[in-house]
Every structure is written in structure tokens, then in C-alpha cells.
Short mmCIF file of C-alpha atoms and ligand atoms in Angstrom, two decimals:
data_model
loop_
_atom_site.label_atom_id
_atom_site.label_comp_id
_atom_site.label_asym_id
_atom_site.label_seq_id
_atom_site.Cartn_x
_atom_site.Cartn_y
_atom_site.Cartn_z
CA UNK A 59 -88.10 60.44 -28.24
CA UNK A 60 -87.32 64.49 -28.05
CA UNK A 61 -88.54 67.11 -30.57
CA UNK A 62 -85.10 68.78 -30.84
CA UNK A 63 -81.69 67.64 -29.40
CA UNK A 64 -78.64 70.62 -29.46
CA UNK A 65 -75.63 68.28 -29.66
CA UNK A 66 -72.41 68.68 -28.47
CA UNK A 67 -72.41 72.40 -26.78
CA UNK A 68 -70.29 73.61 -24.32
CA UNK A 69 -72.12 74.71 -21.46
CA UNK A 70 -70.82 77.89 -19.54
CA UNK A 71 -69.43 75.86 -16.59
CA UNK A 72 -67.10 74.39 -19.45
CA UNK A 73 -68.81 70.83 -19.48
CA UNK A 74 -70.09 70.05 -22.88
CA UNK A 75 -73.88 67.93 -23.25
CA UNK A 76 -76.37 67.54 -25.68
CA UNK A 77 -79.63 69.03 -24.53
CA UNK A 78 -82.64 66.81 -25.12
CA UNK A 79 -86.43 68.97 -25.61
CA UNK A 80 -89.52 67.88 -25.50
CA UNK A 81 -92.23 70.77 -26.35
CA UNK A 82 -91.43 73.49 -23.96
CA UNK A 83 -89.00 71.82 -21.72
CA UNK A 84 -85.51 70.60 -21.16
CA UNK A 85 -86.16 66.87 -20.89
CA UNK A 86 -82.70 65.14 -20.97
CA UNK A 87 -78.97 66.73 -20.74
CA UNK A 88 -75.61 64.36 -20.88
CA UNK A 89 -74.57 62.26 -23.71
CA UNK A 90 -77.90 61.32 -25.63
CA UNK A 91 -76.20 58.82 -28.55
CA UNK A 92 -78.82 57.53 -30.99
CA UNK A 93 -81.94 58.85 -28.96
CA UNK A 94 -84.84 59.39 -31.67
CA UNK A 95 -85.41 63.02 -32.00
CA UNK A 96 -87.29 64.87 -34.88
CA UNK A 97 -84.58 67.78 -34.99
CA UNK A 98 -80.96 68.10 -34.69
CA UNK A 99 -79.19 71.21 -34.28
CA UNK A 100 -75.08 70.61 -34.27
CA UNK A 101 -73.80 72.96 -31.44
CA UNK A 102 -70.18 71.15 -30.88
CA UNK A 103 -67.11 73.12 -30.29
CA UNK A 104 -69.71 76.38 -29.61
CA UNK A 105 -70.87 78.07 -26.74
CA UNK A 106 -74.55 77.25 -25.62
CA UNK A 107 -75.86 79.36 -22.98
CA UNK A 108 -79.26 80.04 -21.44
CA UNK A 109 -81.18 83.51 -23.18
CA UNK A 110 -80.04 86.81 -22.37
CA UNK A 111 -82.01 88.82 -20.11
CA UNK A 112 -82.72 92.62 -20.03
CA UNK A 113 -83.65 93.81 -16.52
CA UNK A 114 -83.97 97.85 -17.53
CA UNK A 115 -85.42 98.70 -20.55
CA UNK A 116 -88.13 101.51 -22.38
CA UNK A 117 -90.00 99.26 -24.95
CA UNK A 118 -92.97 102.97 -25.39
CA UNK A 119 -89.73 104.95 -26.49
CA UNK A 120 -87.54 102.41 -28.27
CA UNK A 121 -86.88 103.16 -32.11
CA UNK A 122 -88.22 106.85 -31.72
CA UNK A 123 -84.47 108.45 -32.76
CA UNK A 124 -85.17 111.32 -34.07
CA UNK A 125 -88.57 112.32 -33.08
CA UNK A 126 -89.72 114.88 -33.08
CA UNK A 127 -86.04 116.30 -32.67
CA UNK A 128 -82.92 114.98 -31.54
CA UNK A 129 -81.52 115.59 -28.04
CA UNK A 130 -79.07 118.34 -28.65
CA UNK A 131 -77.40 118.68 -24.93
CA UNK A 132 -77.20 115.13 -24.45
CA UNK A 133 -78.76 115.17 -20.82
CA UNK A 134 -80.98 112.63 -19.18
CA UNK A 135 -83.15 116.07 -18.22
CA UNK A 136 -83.43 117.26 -22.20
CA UNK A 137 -84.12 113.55 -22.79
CA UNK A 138 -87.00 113.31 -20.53
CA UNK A 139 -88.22 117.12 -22.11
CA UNK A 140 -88.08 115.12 -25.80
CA UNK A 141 -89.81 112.30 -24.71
CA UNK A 142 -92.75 114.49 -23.18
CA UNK A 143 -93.08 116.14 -26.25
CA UNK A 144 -93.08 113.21 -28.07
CA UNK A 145 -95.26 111.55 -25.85
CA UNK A 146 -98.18 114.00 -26.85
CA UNK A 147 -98.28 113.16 -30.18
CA UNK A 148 -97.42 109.27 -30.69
CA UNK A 149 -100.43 107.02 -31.12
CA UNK A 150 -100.91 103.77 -29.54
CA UNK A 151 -100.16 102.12 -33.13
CA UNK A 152 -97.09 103.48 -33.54
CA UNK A 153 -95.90 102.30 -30.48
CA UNK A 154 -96.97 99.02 -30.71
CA UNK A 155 -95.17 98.65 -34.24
CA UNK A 156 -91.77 99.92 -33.22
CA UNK A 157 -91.91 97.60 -29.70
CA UNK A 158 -92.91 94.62 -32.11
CA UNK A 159 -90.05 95.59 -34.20
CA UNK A 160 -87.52 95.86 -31.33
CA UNK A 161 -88.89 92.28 -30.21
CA UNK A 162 -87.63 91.07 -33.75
CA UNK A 163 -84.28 92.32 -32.87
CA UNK A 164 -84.18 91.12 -29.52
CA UNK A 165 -85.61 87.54 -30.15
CA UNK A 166 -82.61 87.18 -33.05
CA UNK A 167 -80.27 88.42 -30.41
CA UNK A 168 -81.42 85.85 -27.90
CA UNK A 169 -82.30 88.30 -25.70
CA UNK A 170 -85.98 86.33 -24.06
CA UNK A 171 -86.59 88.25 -21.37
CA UNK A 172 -87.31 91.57 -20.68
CA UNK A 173 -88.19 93.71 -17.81
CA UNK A 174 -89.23 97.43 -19.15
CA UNK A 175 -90.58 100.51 -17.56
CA UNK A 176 -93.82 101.96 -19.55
CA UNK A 177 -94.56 105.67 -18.65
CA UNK A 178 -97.81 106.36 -16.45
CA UNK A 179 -97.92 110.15 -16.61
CA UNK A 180 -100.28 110.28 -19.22
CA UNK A 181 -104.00 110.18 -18.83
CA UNK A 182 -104.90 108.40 -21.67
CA UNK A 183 -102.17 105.77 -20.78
CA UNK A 184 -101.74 105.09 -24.17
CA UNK A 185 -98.37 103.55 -23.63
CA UNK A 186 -100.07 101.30 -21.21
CA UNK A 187 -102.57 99.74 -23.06
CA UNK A 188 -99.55 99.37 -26.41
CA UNK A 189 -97.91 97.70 -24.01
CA UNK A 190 -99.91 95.27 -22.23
CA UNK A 191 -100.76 94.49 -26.05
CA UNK A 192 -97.46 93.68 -26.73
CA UNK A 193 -96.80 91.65 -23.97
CA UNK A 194 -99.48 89.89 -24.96
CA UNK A 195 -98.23 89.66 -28.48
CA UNK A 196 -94.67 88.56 -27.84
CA UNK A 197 -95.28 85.98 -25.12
CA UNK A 198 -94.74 82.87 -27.01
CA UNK A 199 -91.34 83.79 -27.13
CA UNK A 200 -90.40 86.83 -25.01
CA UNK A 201 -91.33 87.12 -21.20
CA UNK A 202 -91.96 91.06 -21.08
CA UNK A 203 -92.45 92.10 -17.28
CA UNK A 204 -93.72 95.97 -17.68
CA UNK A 205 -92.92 98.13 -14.83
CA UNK A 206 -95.15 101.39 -13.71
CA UNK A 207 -93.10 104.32 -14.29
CA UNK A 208 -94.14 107.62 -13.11
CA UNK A 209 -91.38 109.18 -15.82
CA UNK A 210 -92.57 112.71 -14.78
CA UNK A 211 -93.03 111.94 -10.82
CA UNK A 212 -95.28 110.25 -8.95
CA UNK A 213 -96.12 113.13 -6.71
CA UNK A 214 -94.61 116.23 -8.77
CA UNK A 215 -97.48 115.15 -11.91
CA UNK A 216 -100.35 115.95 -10.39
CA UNK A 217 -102.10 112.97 -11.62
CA UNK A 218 -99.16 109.89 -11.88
CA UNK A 219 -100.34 108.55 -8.56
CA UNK A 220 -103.72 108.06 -9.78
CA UNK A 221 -102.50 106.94 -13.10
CA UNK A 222 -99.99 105.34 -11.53
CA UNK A 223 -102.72 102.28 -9.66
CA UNK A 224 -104.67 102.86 -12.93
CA UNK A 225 -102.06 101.00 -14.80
CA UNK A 226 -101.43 98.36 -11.94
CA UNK A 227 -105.17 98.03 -12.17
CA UNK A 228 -104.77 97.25 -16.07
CA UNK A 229 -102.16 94.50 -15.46
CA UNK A 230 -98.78 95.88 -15.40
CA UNK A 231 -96.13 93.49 -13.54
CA UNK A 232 -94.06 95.50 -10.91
CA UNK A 233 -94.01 98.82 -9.33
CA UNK A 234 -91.70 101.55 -10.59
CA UNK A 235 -90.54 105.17 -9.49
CA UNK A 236 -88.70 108.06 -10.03
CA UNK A 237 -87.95 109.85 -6.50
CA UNK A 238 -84.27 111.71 -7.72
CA UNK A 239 -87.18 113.22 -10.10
CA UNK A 240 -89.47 114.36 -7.47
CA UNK A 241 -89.55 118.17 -6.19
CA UNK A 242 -87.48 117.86 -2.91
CA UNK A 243 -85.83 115.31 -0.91
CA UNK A 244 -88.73 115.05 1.35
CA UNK A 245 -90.96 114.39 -1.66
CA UNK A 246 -88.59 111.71 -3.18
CA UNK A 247 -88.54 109.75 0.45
CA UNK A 248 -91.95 109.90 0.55
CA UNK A 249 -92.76 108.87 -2.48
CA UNK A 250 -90.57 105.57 -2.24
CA UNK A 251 -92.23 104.71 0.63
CA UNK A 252 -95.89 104.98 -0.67
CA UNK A 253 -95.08 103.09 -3.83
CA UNK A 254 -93.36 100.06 -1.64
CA UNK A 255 -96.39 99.89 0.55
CA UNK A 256 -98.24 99.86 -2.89
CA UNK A 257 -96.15 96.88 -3.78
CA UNK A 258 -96.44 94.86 -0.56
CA UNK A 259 -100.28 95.71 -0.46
CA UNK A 260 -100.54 93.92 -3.84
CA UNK A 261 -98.25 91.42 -3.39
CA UNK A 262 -95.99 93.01 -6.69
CA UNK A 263 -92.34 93.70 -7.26
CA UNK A 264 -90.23 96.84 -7.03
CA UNK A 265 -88.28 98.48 -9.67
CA UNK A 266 -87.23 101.88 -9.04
CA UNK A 267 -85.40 104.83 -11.09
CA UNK A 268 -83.35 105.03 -8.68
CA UNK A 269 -80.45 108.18 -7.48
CA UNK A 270 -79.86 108.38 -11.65
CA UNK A 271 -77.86 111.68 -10.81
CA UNK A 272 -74.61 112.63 -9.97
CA UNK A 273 -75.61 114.97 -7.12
CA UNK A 274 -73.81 112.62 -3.83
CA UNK A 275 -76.58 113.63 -1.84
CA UNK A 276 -79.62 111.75 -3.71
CA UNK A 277 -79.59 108.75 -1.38
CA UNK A 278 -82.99 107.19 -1.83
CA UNK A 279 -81.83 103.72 -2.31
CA UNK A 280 -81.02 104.14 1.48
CA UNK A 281 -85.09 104.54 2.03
CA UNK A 282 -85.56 101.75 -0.26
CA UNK A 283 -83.85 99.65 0.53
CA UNK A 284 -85.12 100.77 4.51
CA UNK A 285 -88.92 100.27 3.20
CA UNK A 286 -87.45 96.81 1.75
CA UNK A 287 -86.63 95.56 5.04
CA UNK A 288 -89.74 97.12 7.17
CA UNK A 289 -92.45 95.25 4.66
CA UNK A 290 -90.51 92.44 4.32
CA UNK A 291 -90.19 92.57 0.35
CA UNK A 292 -86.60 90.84 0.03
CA UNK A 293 -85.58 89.89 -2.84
CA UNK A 294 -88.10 91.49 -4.31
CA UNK A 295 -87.21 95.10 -5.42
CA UNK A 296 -84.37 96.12 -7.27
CA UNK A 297 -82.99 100.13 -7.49
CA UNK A 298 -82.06 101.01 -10.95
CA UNK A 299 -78.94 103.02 -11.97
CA UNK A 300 -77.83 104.59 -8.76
CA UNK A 301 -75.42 106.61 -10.12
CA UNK A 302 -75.49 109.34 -7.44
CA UNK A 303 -73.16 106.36 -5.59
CA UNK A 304 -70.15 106.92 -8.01
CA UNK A 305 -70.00 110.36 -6.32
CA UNK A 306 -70.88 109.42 -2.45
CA UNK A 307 -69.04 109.84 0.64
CA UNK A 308 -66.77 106.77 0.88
CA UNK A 309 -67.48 106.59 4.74
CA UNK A 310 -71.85 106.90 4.02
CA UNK A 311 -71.17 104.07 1.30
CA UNK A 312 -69.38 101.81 3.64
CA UNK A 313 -73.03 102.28 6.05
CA UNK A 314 -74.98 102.14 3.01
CA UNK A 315 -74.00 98.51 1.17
CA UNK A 316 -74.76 96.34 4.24
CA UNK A 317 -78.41 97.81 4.55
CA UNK A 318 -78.82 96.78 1.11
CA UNK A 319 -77.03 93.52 1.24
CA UNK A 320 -79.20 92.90 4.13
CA UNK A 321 -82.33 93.91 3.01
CA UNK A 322 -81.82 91.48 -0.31
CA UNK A 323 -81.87 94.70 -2.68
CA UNK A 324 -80.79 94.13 -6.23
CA UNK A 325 -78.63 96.93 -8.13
CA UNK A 326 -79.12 97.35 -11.84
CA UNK A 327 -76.45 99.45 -13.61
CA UNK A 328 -76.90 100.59 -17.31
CA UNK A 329 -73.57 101.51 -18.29
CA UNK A 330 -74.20 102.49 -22.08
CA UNK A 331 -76.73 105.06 -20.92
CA UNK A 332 -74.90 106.20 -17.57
CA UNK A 333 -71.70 106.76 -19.51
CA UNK A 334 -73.42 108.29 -21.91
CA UNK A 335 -75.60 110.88 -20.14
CA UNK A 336 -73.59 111.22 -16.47
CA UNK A 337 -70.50 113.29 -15.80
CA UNK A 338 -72.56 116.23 -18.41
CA UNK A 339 -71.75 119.00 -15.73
CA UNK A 340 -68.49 118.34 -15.35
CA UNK A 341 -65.76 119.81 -16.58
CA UNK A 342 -62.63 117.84 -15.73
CA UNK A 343 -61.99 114.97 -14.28
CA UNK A 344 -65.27 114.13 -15.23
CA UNK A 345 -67.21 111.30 -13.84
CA UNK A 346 -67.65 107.89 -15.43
CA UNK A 347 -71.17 107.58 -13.69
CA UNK A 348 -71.57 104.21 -13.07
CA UNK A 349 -72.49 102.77 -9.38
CA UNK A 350 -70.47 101.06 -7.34
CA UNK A 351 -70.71 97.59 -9.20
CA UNK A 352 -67.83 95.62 -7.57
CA UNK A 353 -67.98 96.84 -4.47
CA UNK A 354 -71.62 96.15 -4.00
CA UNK A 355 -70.76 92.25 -5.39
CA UNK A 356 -68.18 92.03 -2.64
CA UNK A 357 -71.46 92.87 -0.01
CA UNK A 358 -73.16 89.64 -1.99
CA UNK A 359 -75.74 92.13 -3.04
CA UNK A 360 -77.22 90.76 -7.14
CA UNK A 361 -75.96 93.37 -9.50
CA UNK A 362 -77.14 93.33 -12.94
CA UNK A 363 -76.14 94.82 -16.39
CA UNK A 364 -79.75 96.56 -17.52
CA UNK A 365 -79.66 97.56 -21.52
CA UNK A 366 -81.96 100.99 -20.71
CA UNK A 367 -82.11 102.30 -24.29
CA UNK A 368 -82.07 101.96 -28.03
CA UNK A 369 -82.18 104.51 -30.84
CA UNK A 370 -84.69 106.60 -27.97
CA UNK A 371 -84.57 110.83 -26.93
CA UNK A 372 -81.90 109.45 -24.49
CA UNK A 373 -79.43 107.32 -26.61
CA UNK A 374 -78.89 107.37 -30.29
CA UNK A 375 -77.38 103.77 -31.08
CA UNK A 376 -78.01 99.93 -29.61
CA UNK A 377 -78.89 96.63 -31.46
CA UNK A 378 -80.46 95.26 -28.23
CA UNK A 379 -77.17 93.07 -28.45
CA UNK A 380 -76.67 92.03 -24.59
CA UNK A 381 -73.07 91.31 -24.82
CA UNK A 382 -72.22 94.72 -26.27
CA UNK A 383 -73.74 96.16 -22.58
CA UNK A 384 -71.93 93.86 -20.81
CA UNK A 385 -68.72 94.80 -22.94
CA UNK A 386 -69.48 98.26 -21.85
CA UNK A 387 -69.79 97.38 -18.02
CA UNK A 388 -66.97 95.07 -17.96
CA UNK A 389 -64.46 98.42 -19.54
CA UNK A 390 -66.38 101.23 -16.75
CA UNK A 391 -66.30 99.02 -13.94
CA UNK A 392 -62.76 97.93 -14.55
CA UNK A 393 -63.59 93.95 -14.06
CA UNK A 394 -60.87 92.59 -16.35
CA UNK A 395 -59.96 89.77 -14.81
CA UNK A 396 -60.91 86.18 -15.88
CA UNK A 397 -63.34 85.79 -13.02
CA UNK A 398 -64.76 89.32 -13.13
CA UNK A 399 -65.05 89.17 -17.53
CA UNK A 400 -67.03 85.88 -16.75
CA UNK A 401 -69.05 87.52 -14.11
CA UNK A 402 -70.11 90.12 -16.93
CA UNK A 403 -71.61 87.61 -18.83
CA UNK A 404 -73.73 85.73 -15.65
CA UNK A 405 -74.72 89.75 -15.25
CA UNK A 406 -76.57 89.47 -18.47
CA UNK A 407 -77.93 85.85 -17.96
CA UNK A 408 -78.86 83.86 -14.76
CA UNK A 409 -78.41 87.53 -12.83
CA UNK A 410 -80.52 89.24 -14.87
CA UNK A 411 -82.86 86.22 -14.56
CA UNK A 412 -82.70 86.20 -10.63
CA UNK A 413 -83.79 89.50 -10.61
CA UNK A 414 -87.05 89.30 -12.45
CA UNK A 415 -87.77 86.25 -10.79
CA UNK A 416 -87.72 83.96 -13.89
CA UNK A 417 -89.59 80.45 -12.89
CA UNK A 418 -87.49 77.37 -14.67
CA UNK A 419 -84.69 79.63 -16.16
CA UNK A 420 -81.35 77.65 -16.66
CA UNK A 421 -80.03 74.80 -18.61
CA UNK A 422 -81.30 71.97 -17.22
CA UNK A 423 -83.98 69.15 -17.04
CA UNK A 424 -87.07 70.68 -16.07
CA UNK A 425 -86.42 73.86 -17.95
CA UNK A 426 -88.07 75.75 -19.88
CA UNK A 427 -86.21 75.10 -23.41
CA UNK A 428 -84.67 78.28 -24.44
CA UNK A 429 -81.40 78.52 -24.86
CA UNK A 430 -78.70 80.35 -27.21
CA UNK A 431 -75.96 78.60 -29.18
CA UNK A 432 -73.31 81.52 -29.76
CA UNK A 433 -70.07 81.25 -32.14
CA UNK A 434 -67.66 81.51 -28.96
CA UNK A 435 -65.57 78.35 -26.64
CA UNK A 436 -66.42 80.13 -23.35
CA UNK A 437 -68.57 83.50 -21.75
CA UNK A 438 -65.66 85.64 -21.78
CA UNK A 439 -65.07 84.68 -25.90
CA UNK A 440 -68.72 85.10 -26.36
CA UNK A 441 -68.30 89.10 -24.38
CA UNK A 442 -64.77 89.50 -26.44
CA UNK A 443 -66.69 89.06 -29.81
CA UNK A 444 -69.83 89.76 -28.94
CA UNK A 445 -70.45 86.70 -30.62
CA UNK A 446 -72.97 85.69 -33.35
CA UNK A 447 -75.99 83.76 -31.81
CA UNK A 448 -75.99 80.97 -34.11
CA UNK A 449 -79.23 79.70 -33.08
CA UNK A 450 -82.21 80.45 -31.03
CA UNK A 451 -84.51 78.87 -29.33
CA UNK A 452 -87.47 79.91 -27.12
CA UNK A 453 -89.88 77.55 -25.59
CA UNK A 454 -88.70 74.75 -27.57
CA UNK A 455 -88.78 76.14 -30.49
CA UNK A 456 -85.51 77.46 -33.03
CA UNK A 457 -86.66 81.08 -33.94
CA UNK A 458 -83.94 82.65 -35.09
CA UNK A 459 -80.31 81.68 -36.75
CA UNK A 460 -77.42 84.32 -37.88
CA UNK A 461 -74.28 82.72 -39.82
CA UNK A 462 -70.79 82.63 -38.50
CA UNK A 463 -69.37 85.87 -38.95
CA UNK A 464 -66.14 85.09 -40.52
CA UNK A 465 -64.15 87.29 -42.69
CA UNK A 466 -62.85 86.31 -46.65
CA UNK A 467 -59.26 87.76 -46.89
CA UNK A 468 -57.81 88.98 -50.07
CA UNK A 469 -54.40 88.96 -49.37
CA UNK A 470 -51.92 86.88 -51.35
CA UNK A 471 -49.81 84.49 -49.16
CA UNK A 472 -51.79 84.60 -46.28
CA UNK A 473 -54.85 82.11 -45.77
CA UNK A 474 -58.36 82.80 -47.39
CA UNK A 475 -60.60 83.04 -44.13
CA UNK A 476 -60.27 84.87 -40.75
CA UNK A 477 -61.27 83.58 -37.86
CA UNK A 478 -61.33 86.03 -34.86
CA UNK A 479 -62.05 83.06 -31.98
CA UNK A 480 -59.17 82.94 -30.07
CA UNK A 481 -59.70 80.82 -26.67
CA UNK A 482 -57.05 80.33 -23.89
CA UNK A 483 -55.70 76.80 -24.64
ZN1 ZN B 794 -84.64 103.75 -17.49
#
């Protein structure tokens, strides 16, 4: 007897099963003909996958377009300048209601997990407590993993560092940083290895801000990924952006992406925001400013497409639609072929998941029972179309459905209905 059977998907190995729940969990997967089950949801001839996952994201800015003025250079530094001044006059409510209204978006988008950054360089920590009230909020059917983000420098504010534990102290998730932001080199290295100490000392993750820069000398994912190794955090920090890599020497790379692959460092690329605001001082050729995404996979070092930002001082559209960032990534990293297009999609799903650590993530028995049914045959259809996410389910439970997204022709002669799925045969 199962709460809910999905019948008939096709799985994104290509194997189709019906998925058997039970409450929370994945209970049965194969052929489950005539089993008793209170719900039925018909998933043949589409794509069921397991939720998308956001690894980068600013849930205290998101939905702020606008406020109190719009970025007019288009830099990551005027960006930062807007959200300071915005920062000073948001309250706690209004931050809360615009991250509850993302959450909306995101749970109809199947996007279930999220890992996002919440500033610390604030004394009030405001953002902190909206938040950890969120996270809170959501949890029944979004795993939100806040970070501890010195936005304006852990050691260049003179009080982030002390805000900075205040907020681990409150119950934020992993430890964040800025060190491209800091005032000198010296500073930045320093500062990436205090807050890694701070993370082994506490037994927490890392999640840096990482090189986001197109100057070839910011290298601190070479300290972190150093610090990594010396307090034995493997697999448990991850640099974010590194953009400053798209610019490196080839010859420093080649030293770099074994220390990394050795020390079990993740990379997280966010290719509608580093296309977006890298390459600004240029004239031309200008810069695409993203890292070094295929290169690093070739190392076996976890790369994984991060969302960053929607309708925030930094970026003015997003529908906190995975697939559309992974559409992006798969066009500025160049991965168009079959096995790289399908890699895009495993960079917004059981990557993304590997990198926050997700406990029981997957489709299969033992799992926890969230899972996506998109209008697509395969990953690659699904990125193509950014298809519709038919259903959704979190924890067992359907929470959100969006109809097929098929177009009514008018034209006489040809047939009434366009379909735009298009699989290889
Ligand atoms: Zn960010």
C-alpha cells in the first residue's frame, strides 16, 4: 500500500519505473502493476528527475529590482554599493516576504534545495534573523542551507568578523567569504585561512566568494583550497565563481587544478551573473568570465551550475528556473556535445546535491520522495526546452503542477497544435 505512485516515468539514465511513496520516502521503484496506492500521478512518456538544486544563491536581496535605484554601470562593485544602500533601509519583514515569495517560485520550479549566502556586515543582522526565519518557514518543502557572508569583508568591515561568529552562533549552516573583496592580497589570504579554521573548529562547511574578478592575479582558491587540505575539510568547501581563472596564466592553471582536485574542492560557476557582470572593463575581445568549467571536470574536481541572482542590485531578470542557468552554462562553456548537454543537467541536480551534502537525495528506495516530472523524453530535451515541470513533489507530497506548454496554431492547412519536443529517435 503507497500514498502516491508516479507511473510510467523515464528516469534520466533512460530506464522508465513507477516510483512507489510512502510518507516521506521512496518505498518501491520497478514495475508496481495493481499495487494499492491512494494517489496516482501518470508520468509515462515524460521525464522524471530528482529536484533541482541551487548551490549559490542571495535569498536577503532577491526580488529587490529596483530599489532604491537601479544599477546603472552594470558592475558587480556598483551592485554591492546598491545593495549597501539598500541594506540600511530594508526591514526584516520585507525581507522575509520577498524570500517567501521567491520560495513560491522556486518550489513550482522544482527547484528543493537551496544553498544561499545571507550578508553579515550589518550589526543588527537583520538579514540573519529573516533568514533563519525563513528557513524555518520553508522547510517542509525546501532545504535552505544559509551561508555567512561577510558581503563587505570580513576583515576590511571593521565589525564582519565579529558579526560574522555572531551569525554562526544564531544557526547559520556553512561558512562564507569574500577575500577578492578584502583590502590587499595579504588581507584576502589571511582572511581565507581564519574563516577555514573557523569551519574546521566547528565542524561546518565552506562556501566562499571566491576570485569573482577578472584581475589573473586574484588566486585565493589556491589558499583555499591549501587550507582545505592542511585541516582536512575535503569535500567539504566549495569556491564560488572563480572567474579570475578565465584570465590566468595557462602554465599557473595547469599547477593550480590538481591542488584542488586533490584537496576535494568543489567549483561553483554562475554563468547568468558572470556573463552578465565580467568582461565590464574590457574593451575588445572582451571576456566571457566564466571559470574554467571543463577543464576543471577533466581534473574530476565537482563543478556546479549556482543560480546567484534574481531581479537583485546585481541582475535584473531570472524565474529561479534551473534549466535556464544550465542553458546559459552549457552556451559559455561551449559543452555541446551529447555527453557534455547531459552533464549540464546532472550540474543542476545530483551535482548540485553532492555539494551541499544532501542526505537521501536521488531516485531511489530509501529516498526522500521529491522528485520532478518535466514535459521532456531525456535531460538534454528537458535543458533544450527548459521544460514545464509538470508536477512536483517534495517530501511526498505533490505541491505544485504547471500544464503542458503547447502552442494552438492558426494556420490553415497545417495541424491545430505545436508540439516543440523533439527527441533523437
Ligand atoms: Zn553570490
Amino acid at each position: 500500500m503507497f500514498d502516491l505512485i508516479v507511473k510510467g516515468g523515464t528516469l534520466p539514465d533512460g530506464s522508465t519505473a513507477d516510483i512507489g511513496i510512502t510518507r516521506d520516502r521512496i518505498t518501491a521503484m520497478g514495475r508496481l502493476e495493481g499495487a494499492e496506492t491512494g494517489q496516482v500521478i501518470d508520468a509515462t512518456g515524460d521525464l522524471v528527475s530528482p529536484p533541482f538544486v541551487d548551490p549559490h544563491f542571495h535569498l536577503d536581496a532577491t526580488l529587490s529590482y529596483g530599489l532604491p535605484r537601479i544599477n546603472a554601470s552594470g558592475t558587480l562593485l556598483e551592485g554591492i554599493g546598491l545593495w549597501g544602500e539598500l541594506k540600511k533601509i530594508v526591514t526584516q519583514e520585507d525581507m522575509v516576504t520577498r524570500a517567501l515569495e521567491y520560495c513560491d517560485w522556486a518550489a513550482s520550479m522544482g527547484l528543493l534545495a537551496i544553498r544561499s549566502h545571507v550578508d553579515t556586515c550589518d550589526d543588527s543582522l537583520k538579514g540573519v534573523a529573516a533568514m533563519l526565519e525563513v528557513r524555518d518557514k520553508v522547510k517542509g518543502y525546501i532545504d535552505l542551507q544559509l551561508v555567512a557572508f561577510p558581503q563587505d569583508g570580513f576583515y576590511r568591515d571593521p565589525t564582519a568578523r565579529a558579526n560574522t561568529l555572531r551569525a554562526l552562533d544564531m544557526g547559520v549552516d556553512v561558512v562564507g567569504g569574500i577575500p577578492h573583496f578584502e583590502r590587499t592580497m595579504a588581507d584576502g589570504a589571511a582572511s581565507v585561512r581564519e574563516l577555514c579554521e573557523i569551519a574546521a573548529a566547528r565542524g561546518l562547511r565552506v562556501d566562499m566568494h571566491c576570485d569573482e574578478s577578472d584581475d589573473p592575479l586574484s588566486r585565493h582558491i589556491e589558499m583555499l583550497a591549501y587550507e582545505t587540505q592542511r585541516l582536512g575539510l575535503q569535500g567539504r568547501v566549495a569556491g564560488s565563481h572563480l572567474t579570475s581563472m578565465h584570465s590566468m596564466d595557462n602554465y599557473y592553471v595547469s599547477k593550480l587544478l590538481p591542488l584542488m582536485a586533490e584537496a576535494g574542492v568543489a567549483a561553483i560557476p554562475n554563468p547568468l551573473i558572470n556573463i552578465m557582470l565580467q568582461g565590464r572593463h574590457d574593451t575588445f575581445p572582451k571576456r566571457r568570465g566564466l571559470t574554467r568549467v571543463k577543464e576543471m571536470q577533466a581534473q574530476g574536481i565537482t563543478v556546479g551550475w549556482g543560480q546567484d541572482c534574481v531581479r537583485d542590485p546585481w541582475y535584473s531578470l531570472g524565474t529561479a528556473d534551473m534549466l535556464d542557468v544550465a542553458f546559459m552554462g552549457l552556451h559559455v562553456a561551449q559543452m555541446s556535445s551529447p555527453e557534455e548537454m547531459r552533464r549540464c543537467f546532472d550540474m543542476v541536480t545530483v551535482e548540485n546535491a553532492r555539494i551541499l551534502g544532501l542526505e537521501d537525495y536521488g531516485l531511489h528506495v530509501g529516498a526522500v520522495a521529491s522528485l520532478v516530472v518535466l514535459d521532456a523524453d531525456d535531460p538534454i530535451e528537458a535543458v533544450r526546452l527548459r521544460a514545464a515541470r509538470l508536477a512536483v513533489l517534495s517530501k511526498g507530497r505533490l505541491i505544485a503542477r504547471t500544464p503542458r506548454g503547447d502552442a494552438t496554431l492558426e494556420l490553415p492547412g497545417r495541424p491545430g497544435s505545436v508540439r516543440r519536443r523533439h527527441p533523437v529517435a
